[in-house]
XYZ file of C-alpha atoms in Angstrom:
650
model
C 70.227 48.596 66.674
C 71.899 51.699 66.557
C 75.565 52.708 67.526
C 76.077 55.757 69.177
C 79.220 57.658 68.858
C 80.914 60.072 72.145
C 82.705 63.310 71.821
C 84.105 64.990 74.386
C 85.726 69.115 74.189
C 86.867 70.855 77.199
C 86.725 74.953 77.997
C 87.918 77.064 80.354
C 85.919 79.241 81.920
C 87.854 83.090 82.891
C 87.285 85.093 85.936
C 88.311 88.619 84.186
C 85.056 90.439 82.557
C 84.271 93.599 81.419
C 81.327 94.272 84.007
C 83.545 92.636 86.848
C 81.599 90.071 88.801
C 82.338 90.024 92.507
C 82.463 86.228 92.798
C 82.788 83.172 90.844
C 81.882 79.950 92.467
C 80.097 76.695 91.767
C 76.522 78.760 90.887
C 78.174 81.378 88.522
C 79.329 78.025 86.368
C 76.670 76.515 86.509
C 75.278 79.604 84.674
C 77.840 79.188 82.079
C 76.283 75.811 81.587
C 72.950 76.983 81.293
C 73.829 78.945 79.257
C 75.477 76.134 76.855
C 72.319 74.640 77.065
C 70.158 77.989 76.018
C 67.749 77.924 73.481
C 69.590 80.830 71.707
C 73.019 79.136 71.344
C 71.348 75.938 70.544
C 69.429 77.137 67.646
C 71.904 78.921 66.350
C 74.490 75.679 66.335
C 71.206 74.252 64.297
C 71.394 76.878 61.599
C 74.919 76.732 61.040
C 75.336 72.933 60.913
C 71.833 73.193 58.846
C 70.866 69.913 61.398
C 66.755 70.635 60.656
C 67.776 68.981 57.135
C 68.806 65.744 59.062
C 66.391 62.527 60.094
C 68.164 62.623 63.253
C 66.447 65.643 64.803
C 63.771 66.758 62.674
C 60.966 64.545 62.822
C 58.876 65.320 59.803
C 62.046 63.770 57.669
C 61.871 60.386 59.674
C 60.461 57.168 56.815
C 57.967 55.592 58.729
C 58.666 51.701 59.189
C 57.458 48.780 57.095
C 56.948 46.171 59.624
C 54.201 44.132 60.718
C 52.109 46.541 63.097
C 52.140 48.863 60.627
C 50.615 47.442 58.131
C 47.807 45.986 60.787
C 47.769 49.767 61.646
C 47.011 50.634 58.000
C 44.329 47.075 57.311
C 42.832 48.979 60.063
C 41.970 52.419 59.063
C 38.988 53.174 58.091
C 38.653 54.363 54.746
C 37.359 58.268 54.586
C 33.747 57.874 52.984
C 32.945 55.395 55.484
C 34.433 57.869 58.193
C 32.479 60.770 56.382
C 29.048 58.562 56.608
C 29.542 57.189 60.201
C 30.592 61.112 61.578
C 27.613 62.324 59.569
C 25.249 59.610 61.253
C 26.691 60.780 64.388
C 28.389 57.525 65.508
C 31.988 59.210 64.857
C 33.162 62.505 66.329
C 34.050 64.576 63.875
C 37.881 65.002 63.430
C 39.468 67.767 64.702
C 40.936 70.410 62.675
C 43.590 70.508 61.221
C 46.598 72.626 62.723
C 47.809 75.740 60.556
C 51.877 75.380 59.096
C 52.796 78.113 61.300
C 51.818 76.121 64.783
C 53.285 72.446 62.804
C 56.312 74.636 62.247
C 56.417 76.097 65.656
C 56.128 72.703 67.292
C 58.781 70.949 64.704
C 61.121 73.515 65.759
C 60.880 72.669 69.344
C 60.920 69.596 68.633
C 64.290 69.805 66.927
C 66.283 71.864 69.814
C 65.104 69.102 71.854
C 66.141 66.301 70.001
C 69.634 67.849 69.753
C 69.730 68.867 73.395
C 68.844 65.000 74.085
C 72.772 64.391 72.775
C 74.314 67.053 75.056
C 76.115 66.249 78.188
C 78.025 69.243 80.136
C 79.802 68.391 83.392
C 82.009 70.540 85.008
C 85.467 69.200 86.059
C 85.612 69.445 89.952
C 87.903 72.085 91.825
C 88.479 73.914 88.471
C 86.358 76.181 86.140
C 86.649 73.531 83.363
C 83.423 72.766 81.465
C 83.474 68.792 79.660
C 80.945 69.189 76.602
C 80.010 66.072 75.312
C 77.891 64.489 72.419
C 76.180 61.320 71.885
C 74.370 60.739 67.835
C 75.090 58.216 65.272
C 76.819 59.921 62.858
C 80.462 60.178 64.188
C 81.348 62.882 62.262
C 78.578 65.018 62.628
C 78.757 64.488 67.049
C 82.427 66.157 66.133
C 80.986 68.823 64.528
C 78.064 69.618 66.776
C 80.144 69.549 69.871
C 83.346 72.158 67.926
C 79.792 74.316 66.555
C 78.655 74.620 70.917
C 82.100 75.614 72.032
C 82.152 77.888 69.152
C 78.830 79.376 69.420
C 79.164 80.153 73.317
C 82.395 81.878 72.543
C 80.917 84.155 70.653
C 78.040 84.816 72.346
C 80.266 85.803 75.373
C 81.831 88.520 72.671
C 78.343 89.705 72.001
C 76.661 89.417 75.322
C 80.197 91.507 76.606
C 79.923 94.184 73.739
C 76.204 94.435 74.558
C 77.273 95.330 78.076
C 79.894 97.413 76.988
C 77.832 99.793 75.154
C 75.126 99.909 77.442
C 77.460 100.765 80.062
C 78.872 103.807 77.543
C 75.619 105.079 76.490
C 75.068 105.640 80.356
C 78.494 107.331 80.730
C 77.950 109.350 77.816
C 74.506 110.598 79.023
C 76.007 111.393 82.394
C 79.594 112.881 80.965
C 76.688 115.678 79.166
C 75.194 116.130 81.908
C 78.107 117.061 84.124
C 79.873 119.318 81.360
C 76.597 121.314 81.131
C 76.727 121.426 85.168
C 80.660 122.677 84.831
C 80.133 125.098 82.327
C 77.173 126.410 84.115
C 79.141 126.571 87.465
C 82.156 128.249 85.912
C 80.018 130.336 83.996
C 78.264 131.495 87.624
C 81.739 132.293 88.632
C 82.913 134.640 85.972
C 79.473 136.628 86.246
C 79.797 137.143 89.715
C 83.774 138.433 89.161
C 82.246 140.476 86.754
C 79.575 141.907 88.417
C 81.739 142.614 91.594
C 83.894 144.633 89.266
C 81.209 146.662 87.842
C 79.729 147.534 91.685
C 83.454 147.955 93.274
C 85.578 149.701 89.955
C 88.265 147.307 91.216
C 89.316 143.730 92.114
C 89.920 143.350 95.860
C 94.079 142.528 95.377
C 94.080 146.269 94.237
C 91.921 147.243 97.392
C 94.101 145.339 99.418
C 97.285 146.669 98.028
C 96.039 150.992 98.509
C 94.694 150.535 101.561
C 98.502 148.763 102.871
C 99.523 151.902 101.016
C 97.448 154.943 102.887
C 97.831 152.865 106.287
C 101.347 152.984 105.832
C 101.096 157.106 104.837
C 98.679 157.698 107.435
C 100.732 156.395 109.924
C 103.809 158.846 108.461
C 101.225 161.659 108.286
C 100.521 160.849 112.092
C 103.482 161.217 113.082
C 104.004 164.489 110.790
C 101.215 165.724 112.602
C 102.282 164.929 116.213
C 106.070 167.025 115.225
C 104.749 169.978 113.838
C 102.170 170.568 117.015
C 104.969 169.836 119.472
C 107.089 172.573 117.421
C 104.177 175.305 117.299
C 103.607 174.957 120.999
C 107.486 175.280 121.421
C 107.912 177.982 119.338
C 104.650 179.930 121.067
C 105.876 179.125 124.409
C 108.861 180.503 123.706
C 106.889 183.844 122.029
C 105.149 184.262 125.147
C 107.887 183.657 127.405
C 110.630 185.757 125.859
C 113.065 183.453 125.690
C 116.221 183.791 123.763
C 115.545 183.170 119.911
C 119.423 182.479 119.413
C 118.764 179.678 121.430
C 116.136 177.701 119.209
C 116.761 176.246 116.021
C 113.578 177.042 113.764
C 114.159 181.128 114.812
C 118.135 180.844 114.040
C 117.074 179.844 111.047
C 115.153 183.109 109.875
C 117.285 185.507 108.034
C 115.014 188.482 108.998
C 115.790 187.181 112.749
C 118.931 186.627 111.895
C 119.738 190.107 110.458
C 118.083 192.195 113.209
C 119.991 190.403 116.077
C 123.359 190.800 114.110
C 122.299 194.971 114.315
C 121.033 194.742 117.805
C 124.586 193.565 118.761
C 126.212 196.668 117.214
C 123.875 199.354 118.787
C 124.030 197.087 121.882
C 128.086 197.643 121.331
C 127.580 201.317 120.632
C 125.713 201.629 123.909
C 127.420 200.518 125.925
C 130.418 202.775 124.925
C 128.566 206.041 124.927
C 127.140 205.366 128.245
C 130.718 205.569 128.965
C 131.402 209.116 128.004
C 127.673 210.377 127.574
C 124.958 210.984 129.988
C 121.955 208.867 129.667
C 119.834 211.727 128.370
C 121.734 212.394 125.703
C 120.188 213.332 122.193
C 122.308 210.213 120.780
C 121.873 207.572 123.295
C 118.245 208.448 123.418
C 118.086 208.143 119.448
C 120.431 204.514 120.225
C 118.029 203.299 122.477
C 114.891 203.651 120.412
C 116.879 201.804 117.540
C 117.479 198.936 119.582
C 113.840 198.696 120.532
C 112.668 198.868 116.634
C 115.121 196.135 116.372
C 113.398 194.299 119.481
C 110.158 194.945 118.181
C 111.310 193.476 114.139
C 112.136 190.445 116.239
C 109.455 189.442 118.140
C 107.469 190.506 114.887
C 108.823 187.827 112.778
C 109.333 185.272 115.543
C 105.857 185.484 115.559
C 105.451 185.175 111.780
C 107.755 182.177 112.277
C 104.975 180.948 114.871
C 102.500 181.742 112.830
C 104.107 179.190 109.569
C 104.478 176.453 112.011
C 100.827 176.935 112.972
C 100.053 176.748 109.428
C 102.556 173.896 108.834
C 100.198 171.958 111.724
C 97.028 172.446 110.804
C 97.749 171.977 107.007
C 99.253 168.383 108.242
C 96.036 167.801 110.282
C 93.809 168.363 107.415
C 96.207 165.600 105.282
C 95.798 163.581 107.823
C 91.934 163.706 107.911
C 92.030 163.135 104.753
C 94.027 160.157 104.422
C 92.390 158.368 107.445
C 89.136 159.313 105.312
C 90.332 157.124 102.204
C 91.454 154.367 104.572
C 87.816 154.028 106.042
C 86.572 154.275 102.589
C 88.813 151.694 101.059
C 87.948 149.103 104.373
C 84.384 149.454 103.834
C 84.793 148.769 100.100
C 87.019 146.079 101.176
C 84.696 144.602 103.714
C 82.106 144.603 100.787
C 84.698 142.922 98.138
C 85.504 140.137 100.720
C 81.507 139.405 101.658
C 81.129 138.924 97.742
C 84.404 136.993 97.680
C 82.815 134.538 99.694
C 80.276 133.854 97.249
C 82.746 133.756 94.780
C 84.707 131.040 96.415
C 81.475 128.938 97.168
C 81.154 129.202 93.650
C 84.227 128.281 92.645
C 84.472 125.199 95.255
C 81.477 123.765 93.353
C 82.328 124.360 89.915
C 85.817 122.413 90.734
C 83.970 119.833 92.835
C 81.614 119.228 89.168
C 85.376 119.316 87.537
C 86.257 116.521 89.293
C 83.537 114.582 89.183
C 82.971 115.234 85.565
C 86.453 114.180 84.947
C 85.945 111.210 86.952
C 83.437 110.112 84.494
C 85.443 111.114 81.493
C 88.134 108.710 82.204
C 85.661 106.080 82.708
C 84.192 106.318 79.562
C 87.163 106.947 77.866
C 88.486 103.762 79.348
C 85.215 101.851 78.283
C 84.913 103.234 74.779
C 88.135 101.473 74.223
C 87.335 98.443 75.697
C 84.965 97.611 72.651
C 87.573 97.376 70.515
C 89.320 95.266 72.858
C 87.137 92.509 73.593
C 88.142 88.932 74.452
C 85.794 86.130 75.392
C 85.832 84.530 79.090
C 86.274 80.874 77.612
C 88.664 79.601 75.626
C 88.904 75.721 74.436
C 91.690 73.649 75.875
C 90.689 70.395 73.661
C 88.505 70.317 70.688
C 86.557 67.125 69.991
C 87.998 64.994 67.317
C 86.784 61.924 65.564
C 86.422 58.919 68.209
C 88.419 55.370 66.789
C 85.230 53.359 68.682
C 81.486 53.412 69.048
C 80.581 54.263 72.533
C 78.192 51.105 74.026
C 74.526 51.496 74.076
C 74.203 49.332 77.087
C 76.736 51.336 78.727
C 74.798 54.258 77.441
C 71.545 53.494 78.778
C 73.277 52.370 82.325
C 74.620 55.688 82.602
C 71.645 57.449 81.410
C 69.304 55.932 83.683
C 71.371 56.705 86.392
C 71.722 59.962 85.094
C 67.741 59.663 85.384
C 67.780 58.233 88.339
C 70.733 61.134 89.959
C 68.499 63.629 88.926
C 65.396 63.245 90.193
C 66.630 62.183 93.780
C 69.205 65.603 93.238
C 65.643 67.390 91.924
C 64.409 66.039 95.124
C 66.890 66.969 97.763
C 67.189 70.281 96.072
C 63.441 70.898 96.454
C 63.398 70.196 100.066
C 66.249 72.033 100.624
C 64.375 75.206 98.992
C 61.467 74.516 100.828
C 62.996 74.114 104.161
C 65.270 76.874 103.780
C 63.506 80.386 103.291
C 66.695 82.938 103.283
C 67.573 85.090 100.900
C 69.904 84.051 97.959
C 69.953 86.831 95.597
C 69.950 90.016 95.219
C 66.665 90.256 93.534
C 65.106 88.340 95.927
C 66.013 90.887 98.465
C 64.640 93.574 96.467
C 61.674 91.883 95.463
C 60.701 90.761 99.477
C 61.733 93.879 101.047
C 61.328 96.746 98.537
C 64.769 97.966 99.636
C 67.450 98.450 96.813
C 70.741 96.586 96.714
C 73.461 98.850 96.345
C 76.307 95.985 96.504
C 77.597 92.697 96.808
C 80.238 91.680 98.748
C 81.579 87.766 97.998
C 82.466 85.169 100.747
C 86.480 84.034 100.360
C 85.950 81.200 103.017
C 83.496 79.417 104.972
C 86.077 78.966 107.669
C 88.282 82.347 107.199
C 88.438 84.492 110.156
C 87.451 88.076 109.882
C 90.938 89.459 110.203
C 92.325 86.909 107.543
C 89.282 88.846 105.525
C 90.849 92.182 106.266
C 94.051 91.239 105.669
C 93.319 89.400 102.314
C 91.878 92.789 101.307
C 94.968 95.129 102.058
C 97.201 92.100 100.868
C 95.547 91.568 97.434
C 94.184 95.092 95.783
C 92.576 93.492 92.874
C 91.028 90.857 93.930
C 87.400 90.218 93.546
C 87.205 90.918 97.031
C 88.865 94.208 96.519
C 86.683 95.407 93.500
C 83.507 94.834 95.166
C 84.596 96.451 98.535
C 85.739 99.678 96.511
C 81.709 99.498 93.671
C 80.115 99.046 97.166
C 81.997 102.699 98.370
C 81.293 104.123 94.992
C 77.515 103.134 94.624
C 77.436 104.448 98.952
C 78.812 107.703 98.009
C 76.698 108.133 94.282
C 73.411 107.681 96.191
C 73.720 111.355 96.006
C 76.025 112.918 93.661
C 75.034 116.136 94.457
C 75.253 115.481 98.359
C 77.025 112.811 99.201
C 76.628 111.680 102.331
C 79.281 111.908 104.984
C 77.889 109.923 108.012
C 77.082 106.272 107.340
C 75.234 103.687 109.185
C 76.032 99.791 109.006
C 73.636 97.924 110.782
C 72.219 94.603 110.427
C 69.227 92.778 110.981
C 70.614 89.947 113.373
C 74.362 89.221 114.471
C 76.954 88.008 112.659
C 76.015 89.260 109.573
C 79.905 90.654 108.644
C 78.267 94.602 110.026
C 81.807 95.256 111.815
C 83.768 93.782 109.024
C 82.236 95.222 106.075
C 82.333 99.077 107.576
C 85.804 98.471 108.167
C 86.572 97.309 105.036
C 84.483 100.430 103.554
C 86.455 102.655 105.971
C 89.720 101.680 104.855
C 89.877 102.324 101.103
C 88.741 105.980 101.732
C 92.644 106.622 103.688
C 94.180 104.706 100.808
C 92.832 107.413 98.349
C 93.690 109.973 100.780
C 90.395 111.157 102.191
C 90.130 111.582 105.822
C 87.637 108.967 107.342
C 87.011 107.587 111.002
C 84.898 104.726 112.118
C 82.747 104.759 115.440
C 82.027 101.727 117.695
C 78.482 102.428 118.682
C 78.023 98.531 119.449
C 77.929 99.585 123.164
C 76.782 96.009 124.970
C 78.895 93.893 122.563
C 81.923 95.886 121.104
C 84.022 94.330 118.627
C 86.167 96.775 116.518
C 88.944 96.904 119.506
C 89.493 93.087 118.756
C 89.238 92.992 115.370
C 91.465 96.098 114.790
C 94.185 95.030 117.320
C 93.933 97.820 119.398
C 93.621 97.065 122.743
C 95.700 99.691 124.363
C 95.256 102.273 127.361
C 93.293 105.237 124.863
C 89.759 106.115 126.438
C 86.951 104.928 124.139
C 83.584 106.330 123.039
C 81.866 106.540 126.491
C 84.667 108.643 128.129
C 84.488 111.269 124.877
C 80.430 111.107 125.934
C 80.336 111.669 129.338
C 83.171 113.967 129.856
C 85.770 112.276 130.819
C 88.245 112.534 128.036
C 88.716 114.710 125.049
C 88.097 113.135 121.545
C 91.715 113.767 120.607
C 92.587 111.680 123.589
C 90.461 108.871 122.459
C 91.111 108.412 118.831
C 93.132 105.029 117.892
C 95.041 105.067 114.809
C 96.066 101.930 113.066
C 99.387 101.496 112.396
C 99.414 99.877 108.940
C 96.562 101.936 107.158
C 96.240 104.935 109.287
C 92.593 104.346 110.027
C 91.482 106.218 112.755
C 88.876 104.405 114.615
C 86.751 105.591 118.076
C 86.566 102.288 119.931
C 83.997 101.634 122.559
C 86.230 99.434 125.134
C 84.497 96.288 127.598
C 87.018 98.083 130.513
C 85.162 101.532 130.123
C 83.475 102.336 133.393
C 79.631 102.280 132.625
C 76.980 104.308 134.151
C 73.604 103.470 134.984
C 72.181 105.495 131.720
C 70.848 102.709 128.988
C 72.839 102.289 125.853
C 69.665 103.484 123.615
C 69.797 106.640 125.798
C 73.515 107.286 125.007
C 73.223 106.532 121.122
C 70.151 109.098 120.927
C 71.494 111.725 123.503
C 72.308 115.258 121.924
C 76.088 114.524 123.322
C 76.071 111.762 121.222
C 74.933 114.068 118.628
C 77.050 117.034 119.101
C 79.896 114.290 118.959
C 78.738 113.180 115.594
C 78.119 117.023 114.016
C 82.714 117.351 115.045
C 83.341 114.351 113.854
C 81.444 115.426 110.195
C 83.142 118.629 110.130
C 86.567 117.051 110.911
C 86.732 113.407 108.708
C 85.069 113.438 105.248
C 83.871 110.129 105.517
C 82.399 109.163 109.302
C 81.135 105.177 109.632
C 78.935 104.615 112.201
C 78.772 100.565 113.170
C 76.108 99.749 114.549
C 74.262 97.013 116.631
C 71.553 94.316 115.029
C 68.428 96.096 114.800
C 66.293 93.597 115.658
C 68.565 92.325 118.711
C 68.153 95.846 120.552
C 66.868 99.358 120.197
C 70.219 101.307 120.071
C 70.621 101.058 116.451
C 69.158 104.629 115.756
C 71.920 107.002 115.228
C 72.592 110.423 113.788
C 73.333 109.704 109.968
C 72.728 111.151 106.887
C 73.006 107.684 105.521
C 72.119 103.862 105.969
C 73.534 100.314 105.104
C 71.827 97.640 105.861
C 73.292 94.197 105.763
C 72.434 90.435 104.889
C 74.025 87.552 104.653
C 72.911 85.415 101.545
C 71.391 81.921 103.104
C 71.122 83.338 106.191
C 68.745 86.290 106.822
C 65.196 85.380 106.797
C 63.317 87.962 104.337
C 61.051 89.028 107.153
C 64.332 90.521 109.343
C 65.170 93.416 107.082
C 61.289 94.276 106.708
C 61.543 94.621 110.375
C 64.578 96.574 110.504
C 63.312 98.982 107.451
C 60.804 99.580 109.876
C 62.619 100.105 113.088
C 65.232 102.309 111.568
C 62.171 104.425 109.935
């Protein structure tokens, strides 16, 4: 009879990981436990407690016993040259051969890890993520050290299994962090050879265009004026020619000295006159001598008044020739500058896209900055709260057997239940499943916080706790939506769903909101016309128009935007007290209103969500998108629904 000894160790299981994992419930420990119970871990406890060198588990070191049937067993073997004669004779088969030491060592081996995975009990401890390891053998001692070597061994194959990850994860970043410098340098290396090659074909940057041609505007516009003064003065001063008016009386002729001089003599002979025509007859030798004096001097003056003329003439047309030639330089200079800015376009495309690869190249810098550090930093998910000690009493082998027949016994009617359960039930539960069934790829998980939790305690949990698991997986499944195309990502997003209540209206939402907390502009769309939802779930019933007034006419879609309060969401609501037309809902959703609604809604919001109705429930889930999400709850869509809903949505 032997006595079996008990040891019992206790770890704790921790949510925090490297590669975070969106949820950890009952299935993600019993992982862990599996994983206690690997092969791997198990063989490895083997080689370090060296337990193939015991009788206990490796049956080649096991004495046969000396009792009774064996000895009738040996009386009654037949001796080999009688076995040789009767298989020769035919009577006896001949024995079969003999198996090689690799296969005998291959099958001890299993049959080792089995005989120590007989001992092992792991139960987790209910409503907590505490995992009871426990050991039944003989030896006492050795049960202590077998159960310490498991805890141990797990430990560090968490270290491992998260440095593996680690590194994967880094030789991916790394990869991708080449890749996007190459893109950067080859964007910003587009940018400088267009700058340079616009300043080869132009002699000048467009600043300095910009600059002259303010300049020669601004001196064509003094030349213009210039130009308009000395016209008006030569027609004054020829009108004046021509109509013998007084030159004393006009500024540019008082100032000629010539002018000046002659009239300053025509006054004295005028003076002289007039006093021999006092005292002298007309026809006198001296007055007629005066007289033809006075018209030399009348002659000199209209002479160079019309020299005078003349320069202002000069003085115009040499100002209209400046100003040809100024308004020459400025028509010049604009087409040079319309040709600087057409290029400066490209240039700015350019630029926008070798700063768009900047970000996203720093983006991934910072990542794999922060996970090249993390391998230095690496602590495991368990730790032990109680190691097993040395037990003061032999646990009872009647009590033993009860509890392992009803362990028996548990099992098989659990193995049982569980079967039927699988059979019955033919929903999806994993991700690879989906994959697998629908050849659709599984961007993201998103975990369940509550059987009974109400959608807005859902929402509310996520703006109330930012790191939650909850949290994390909301913000990989925005990330992984937006990477589908790095070099394109898409703007307008479809969430559908293959039958209702499938979390389509919560889950956009949730997607929607994380994109104003990081201070992109985004805007979610009711186009659940028969059944809408996001006015309830958002709180916002109030008086705004909804989604079938911005269709049909009736309102603007400034009018009908609703922004919410706490995030700043702005959501376009389709509202049960709209008044509805005859025109079918499928109609609407595929109309080019619809669409031309869409196309100002992209170029306004960088991120536009589109939520949908159930595919498979009606036809209006076709919409204008440049992406789609398709949704399924785990346990609860059938796998043929989203081959259906592929296919509907094309």
């Amino acid at each position: 009879m032997r006595v079996l000894f008990a040891f019992e160790k206790r770890i704790v299981v921790n949510l925090e990981q490297v590669v975070i994992n969106p949820s950890f419930n009952e299935d993600s420990l019993q992982n862990q436990i599996e994983i206690l119970r690997s092969t791997k871990l198990i063989e490895n406890v083997i080689a370090k407690l060296k337990l193939d060198r015991s009788a206990i588990f490796n049956p080649l070191l096991v004495e046969p016993e000396d009792n009774i049937l064996t000895r009738i067993s040996g009386w009654l073997t037949i001796p080999p040259e009688i076995a040789d004669f009767l298989t020769g004779i035919g009577i006896l088969k001949p024995p079969p051969p003999a198996p090689d030491a690799t296969a005998v060592a291959e099958r001890n081996r299993i049959a080792i890890d089995n005989n120590v995975l007989d001992g092992l009990s792991l139960n987790p401890i209910r409503g907590s993520k505490v995992i009871q390891i426990s050991y039944l053998s003989p030896d006492p001692d050795l049960s202590a050290r077998i159960t310490n070597a498991i805890a141990e061994q797990y430990i560090i194959d968490q270290l491992d299994s998260k440095l593996d990850a680690t590194r994967t994860a880094t030789n991916w970043l790394s990869t991708r962090v080449d890749e996007l410098k190459d893109r950067v340098e080859q964007a910003e290396s587009a940018v400088e050879t267009a700058r340079a090659e616009q300043s080869i074909k132009t002699g000048q940057s467009l600043e300095i265009t910009q600059q002259q041609l303010k300049e020669l505007n601004a001196s064509l516009s003094v030349m213009r004026n210039d130009t308009l003064a000395a016209g008006a003065a030569y027609d004054r001063l020829r009108s004046a020619v021509e109509q013998g008016k007084d030159f004393g009386a006009i500024e540019e002729f008082r100032q000629s000295n010539m002018i000046q001089s002659y009239r300053e003599q025509l006054a004295q002979l005028e003076s002289q006159k007039i006093a021999l025509e006092a005292t002298i007859p007309s026809t006198h030798p001296t007055l007629v001598r005066l007289n033809r004096q006075i018209e030399e001097l009348n002659n000199n003056i209209n002479d160079e008044a019309k020299r005078v003329v003349a320069a202002a003439q000069s003085t115009w047309v040499a100002a209209q020739e400046q100003e040809k030639s100024i308004a020459e330089e400025v028509r010049r200079l604009e087409s040079l500058m319309l040709q600087q800015s057409r290029n400066e376009i490209q240039i700015r495309q350019l630029e926008r896209e070798a700063q768009a690869s900047r970000v996203l190249y720093e983006n991934f810098l910072s990542r794999l900055k922060e996970t090249t550090q993390q391998e230095d930093l690496q602590s495991a998910d368990a730790r032990v709260l109680s190691p097993a000690e040395r037990p003061l009493y032999p646990e009872s082998q009647a009590k033993k057997r009860t509890i392992a027949l009803a362990l028996v016994i548990g099992v098989l009617l659990g193995g049982g239940i569980v079967f039927l359960h699988d059979r019955l039930n033919n929903s999806f539960r994993s991700p690879m499943q989906v994959e697998e069934l629908t050849g659709l790829k599984v961007i993201g998980t998103i975990p369940a916080i509550g059987r009974r939790m109400h959608r807005h305690d859902v929402i509310r949990t996520f703006k109330d706790a930012p790191k939650s698991a909850l949290a994390e997986s909301v913000r990989n499944l925005r990330t992984s939506i937006l990477f589908s195309n790095v070099d394109n990502p898409p703007k307008v997003v479809m969430f559908t769903s293959s039958v209702p209540r499938e979390a389509k209206s919560t889950t956009s939402t949730l997607i929607a909101i994380p994109s104003r907390q990081m201070g992109k502009s985004a805007i979610i769309v009711d186009c659940d016309l028969r059944l809408p939802t996001l006015a309830g779930l958002l709180d916002a019933n109030d008086d705004k128009p909804g989604l079938l007034s911005v269709v049909e006419g009736g309102a603007t879609l400034a009018e009908a935007i609703h922004e919410e309060k706490e995030t700043g969401l702005h959501v376009l609501m389709t509202k049960a007290s709209e008044p509805r037309s005859n025109i079918n809902a499928a109609d609407i959703l595929s109309s080019k209103r619809f669409e031309k609604l869409i196309s100002e809604l992209r170029e306004i919001y960088d991120l536009v969500i589109l939520d949908t109705p159930p595919a498979l429930v009606v036809a209006d889930g076709r919409c204008p998108a440049s992406g789609i999400v398709a949704l399924s709850r785990r346990t609860s869509t059938r796998p043929g629904s989203p081959k259906c809903q592929s296919h509907l949505l094309g």
